[in-house]
């Protein structure tokens, strides 16, 4: 497996996958090779294709998309992250897709 790039993921807050499945943990499915997961990096939505799930809580995979959540525009690079980079995504940093342009849930 290629060397992975260290990434300081944004806290997913109310969009946390773990928080979403807290009440119904039996519905949670661990990522597996080929899964596409989402994390947030410096405000951008990052899609990662999982190659391995290790230690029961961390996905390793390739960045396949960097998306500006406000415009929906896809980029090849954002800050220090590029499409094609290998990264680790702890389950605690996994995010559900954001539904509104501000990246925040409105009540």
Tab-separated table of C-alpha atoms in Angstrom:
chain	number	residue	atom	x	y	z
A	1	UNK	CA	0.000	0.000	0.000
A	2	UNK	CA	1.278	3.475	-0.855
A	3	UNK	CA	2.397	5.941	1.801
A	4	UNK	CA	-0.588	7.945	3.007
A	5	UNK	CA	-0.745	11.712	3.403
A	6	UNK	CA	-1.397	12.979	6.936
A	7	UNK	CA	-4.624	14.993	7.001
A	8	UNK	CA	-6.163	17.009	9.836
A	9	UNK	CA	-9.840	16.320	9.112
A	10	UNK	CA	-12.534	18.801	10.135
A	11	UNK	CA	-14.814	17.622	12.934
A	12	UNK	CA	-17.985	16.369	11.221
A	13	UNK	CA	-20.136	17.781	14.037
A	14	UNK	CA	-23.835	17.058	13.556
A	15	UNK	CA	-23.046	15.275	10.252
A	16	UNK	CA	-20.995	12.588	12.035
A	17	UNK	CA	-21.575	9.042	10.766
A	18	UNK	CA	-20.960	7.648	14.268
A	19	UNK	CA	-23.485	10.041	15.831
A	20	UNK	CA	-26.027	9.150	13.153
A	21	UNK	CA	-25.777	5.434	14.021
A	22	UNK	CA	-25.488	5.938	17.806
A	23	UNK	CA	-29.124	4.977	18.429
A	24	UNK	CA	-29.138	2.070	15.958
A	25	UNK	CA	-25.592	0.665	15.931
A	26	UNK	CA	-26.780	-2.603	14.371
A	27	UNK	CA	-27.519	-0.631	11.148
A	28	UNK	CA	-23.914	0.631	10.915
A	29	UNK	CA	-21.845	-1.085	8.235
A	30	UNK	CA	-18.050	-0.924	8.397
A	31	UNK	CA	-16.348	0.457	5.302
A	32	UNK	CA	-14.860	-2.221	3.057
A	33	UNK	CA	-12.643	-2.174	-0.052
A	34	UNK	CA	-14.517	-0.287	-2.751
A	35	UNK	CA	-16.733	1.709	-0.347
A	36	UNK	CA	-16.870	5.454	-0.914
A	37	UNK	CA	-16.785	7.398	2.350
A	38	UNK	CA	-16.939	11.126	3.047
A	39	UNK	CA	-14.861	13.380	5.283
A	40	UNK	CA	-14.437	17.150	5.520
A	41	UNK	CA	-11.085	18.879	4.983
A	42	UNK	CA	-10.798	22.653	5.410
A	43	UNK	CA	-14.478	23.013	4.563
A	44	UNK	CA	-14.364	20.842	1.429
A	45	UNK	CA	-16.223	17.561	1.022
A	46	UNK	CA	-13.698	14.786	0.391
A	47	UNK	CA	-14.741	11.461	-1.108
A	48	UNK	CA	-12.400	8.526	-0.434
A	49	UNK	CA	-12.492	5.081	-2.071
A	50	UNK	CA	-11.603	2.629	0.695
A	51	UNK	CA	-8.795	0.146	0.065
A	52	UNK	CA	-8.549	-1.199	3.614
A	53	UNK	CA	-10.324	-0.915	6.970
A	54	UNK	CA	-7.831	-1.387	9.813
A	55	UNK	CA	-7.816	-1.514	13.600
A	56	UNK	CA	-11.630	-1.620	13.622
A	57	UNK	CA	-11.934	2.134	13.196
A	58	UNK	CA	-9.800	3.526	10.362
A	59	UNK	CA	-10.218	3.507	6.589
A	60	UNK	CA	-7.266	3.847	4.242
A	61	UNK	CA	-8.030	4.867	0.693
A	62	UNK	CA	-7.622	7.119	-2.303
A	63	UNK	CA	-9.104	10.597	-2.570
A	64	UNK	CA	-11.460	10.396	-5.556
A	65	UNK	CA	-13.197	13.784	-5.281
A	66	UNK	CA	-12.740	17.196	-3.674
A	67	UNK	CA	-16.006	19.134	-3.743
A	68	UNK	CA	-16.751	22.715	-2.762
A	69	UNK	CA	-19.941	22.314	-0.684
A	70	UNK	CA	-21.193	25.799	-1.555
A	71	UNK	CA	-20.960	25.554	-5.352
A	72	UNK	CA	-20.739	21.791	-5.940
A	73	UNK	CA	-17.626	22.466	-8.029
A	74	UNK	CA	-15.111	19.625	-8.132
A	75	UNK	CA	-11.424	20.461	-7.768
A	76	UNK	CA	-8.243	18.478	-8.409
A	77	UNK	CA	-6.525	20.065	-5.392
A	78	UNK	CA	-7.546	21.847	-2.205
A	79	UNK	CA	-4.855	23.204	0.093
A	80	UNK	CA	-2.381	20.307	0.582
A	81	UNK	CA	-4.775	17.571	-0.578
A	82	UNK	CA	-5.048	16.254	-4.154
A	83	UNK	CA	-7.260	13.775	-5.977
A	84	UNK	CA	-5.251	10.530	-5.996
A	85	UNK	CA	-3.675	11.038	-2.550
A	86	UNK	CA	-3.769	8.074	-0.167
A	87	UNK	CA	-5.221	9.050	3.217
A	88	UNK	CA	-6.396	7.590	6.528
A	89	UNK	CA	-9.895	8.463	7.723
A	90	UNK	CA	-10.762	7.521	11.316
A	91	UNK	CA	-14.430	6.576	11.733
A	92	UNK	CA	-14.784	9.495	14.154
A	93	UNK	CA	-14.025	11.880	11.257
A	94	UNK	CA	-16.436	10.314	8.746
A	95	UNK	CA	-19.233	12.614	7.670
A	96	UNK	CA	-22.658	12.194	6.156
A	97	UNK	CA	-23.222	14.183	2.969
A	98	UNK	CA	-24.155	17.749	3.733
A	99	UNK	CA	-27.531	18.789	2.386
A	100	UNK	CA	-27.379	22.572	2.188
A	101	UNK	CA	-24.988	25.038	0.549
A	102	UNK	CA	-23.673	26.423	3.842
A	103	UNK	CA	-22.633	22.969	5.020
A	104	UNK	CA	-24.740	23.395	8.149
A	105	UNK	CA	-28.015	21.849	9.161
A	106	UNK	CA	-30.713	24.489	9.521
A	107	UNK	CA	-33.593	23.985	11.965
